[in-house]
CSV table of C-alpha atoms in Angstrom, one decimal:
chain,number,residue,atom,x,y,z
A,1,MET,CA,0.0,0.0,0.0
A,2,ILE,CA,1.4,3.4,-1.0
A,3,ARG,CA,1.0,6.0,1.8
A,4,PRO,CA,2.6,9.3,2.9
A,5,LEU,CA,5.7,8.8,5.0
A,6,THR,CA,5.8,9.9,8.7
A,7,TYR,CA,8.6,10.5,11.2
A,8,SER,CA,8.0,7.0,12.6
A,9,ASP,CA,9.1,5.6,9.2
A,10,ILE,CA,12.6,7.1,9.5
A,11,PRO,CA,14.2,3.9,11.1
A,12,GLN,CA,12.9,1.8,8.2
A,13,ILE,CA,13.9,4.5,5.6
A,14,ILE,CA,17.5,4.3,7.0
A,15,ILE,CA,17.6,0.5,6.7
A,16,LEU,CA,16.4,0.7,3.1
A,17,HIS,CA,18.8,3.5,2.2
A,18,LYS,CA,21.7,1.5,3.6
A,19,HIS,CA,20.6,-1.7,1.8
A,20,CYS,CA,20.1,0.1,-1.6
A,21,PHE,CA,23.1,2.4,-1.4
A,22,PRO,CA,25.8,0.5,0.7
A,23,HIS,CA,28.7,2.5,-0.8
A,24,ASP,CA,27.0,5.9,-1.0
A,25,THR,CA,28.7,8.8,0.9
A,26,LEU,CA,25.6,9.5,2.9
A,27,THR,CA,25.5,5.9,4.0
A,28,LEU,CA,29.0,6.1,5.2
A,29,PHE,CA,28.1,9.0,7.4
A,30,GLY,CA,26.0,6.7,9.5
A,31,ASN,CA,22.5,6.2,10.8
A,32,GLU,CA,22.3,9.3,12.9
A,33,PHE,CA,23.2,11.5,9.9
A,34,LEU,CA,20.7,9.7,7.7
A,35,GLY,CA,18.0,10.2,10.4
A,36,ILE,CA,18.7,13.9,10.5
A,37,LEU,CA,18.6,14.2,6.8
A,38,TYR,CA,15.3,12.3,6.3
A,39,ARG,CA,13.7,14.1,9.3
A,40,GLY,CA,14.7,17.4,7.7
A,41,LEU,CA,13.2,16.4,4.4
A,42,LEU,CA,9.9,15.4,6.0
A,43,GLU,CA,9.8,18.8,7.8
A,44,LEU,CA,9.8,20.7,4.5
A,45,THR,CA,6.3,21.8,3.5
A,46,ASP,CA,7.1,21.6,-0.2
A,47,THR,CA,8.4,18.1,-0.2
A,48,TYR,CA,6.4,15.0,-1.0
A,49,ALA,CA,7.3,11.7,0.6
A,50,PHE,CA,5.6,8.4,0.0
A,51,GLY,CA,6.4,4.9,0.9
A,52,GLU,CA,5.2,1.4,-0.1
A,53,SER,CA,4.5,-1.0,2.7
A,54,TYR,CA,4.0,-4.7,2.6
A,55,ASP,CA,3.0,-6.6,5.8
A,56,ASN,CA,3.6,-3.4,7.8
A,57,THR,CA,7.2,-3.2,6.5
A,58,LEU,CA,8.4,-0.3,4.4
A,59,VAL,CA,9.7,-1.8,1.1
A,60,GLY,CA,10.3,1.4,-0.8
A,61,PHE,CA,10.2,5.2,-0.5
A,62,ILE,CA,10.4,8.3,-2.6
A,63,PHE,CA,10.9,12.0,-1.8
A,64,GLY,CA,10.0,14.7,-4.3
A,65,THR,CA,10.2,18.4,-4.5
A,66,GLY,CA,10.2,21.1,-7.1
A,67,ASN,CA,13.8,22.0,-6.5
A,68,SER,CA,16.0,19.4,-4.8
A,69,LYS,CA,19.0,21.7,-4.6
A,70,THR,CA,17.2,24.3,-2.5
A,71,ALA,CA,15.4,21.6,-0.4
A,72,MET,CA,18.8,20.0,0.6
A,73,ARG,CA,20.2,23.5,1.2
A,74,ARG,CA,17.3,24.3,3.6
A,75,VAL,CA,17.7,21.0,5.5
A,76,ILE,CA,21.5,21.6,5.8
A,77,TYR,CA,21.1,25.2,7.0
A,78,LYS,CA,18.4,24.2,9.6
A,79,HIS,CA,20.3,21.2,10.9
A,80,TRP,CA,23.9,22.1,10.3
A,81,LEU,CA,25.0,21.6,13.9
A,82,GLU,CA,23.2,18.2,14.2
A,83,PHE,CA,25.0,17.1,11.0
A,84,ILE,CA,28.4,18.1,12.4
A,85,LEU,CA,27.8,16.4,15.7
A,86,ALA,CA,26.7,13.2,13.9
A,87,LEU,CA,29.9,13.3,11.8
A,88,ILE,CA,32.4,13.7,14.6
A,89,PRO,CA,32.4,10.0,15.6
A,90,LYS,CA,32.9,9.0,12.0
A,91,LEU,CA,35.8,11.4,11.7
A,92,THR,CA,37.5,10.5,14.9
A,93,LYS,CA,37.1,6.7,14.7
A,94,PRO,CA,38.2,5.6,11.2
A,95,GLN,CA,36.6,2.3,10.1
């Protein structure tokens, strides 16, 4: 069933993101970073977010906006300190 995404979907969105993009830079930044990113995208009033669920498990998701560059910029500006704090452990503890 396709439905709008909510904040409670973020843990499953992170799992899907990591599964689909295991070598992506954002994936390497970690779960906390991804959680901040997706929470920020859900906060935007001009962003559309939908997910496909099967047996109460999110199996796919999509975010859409009229201008992805400005959407990402607004998320970064609003949550810049949270992003930095989420990255510190990744920068100080090399994998």
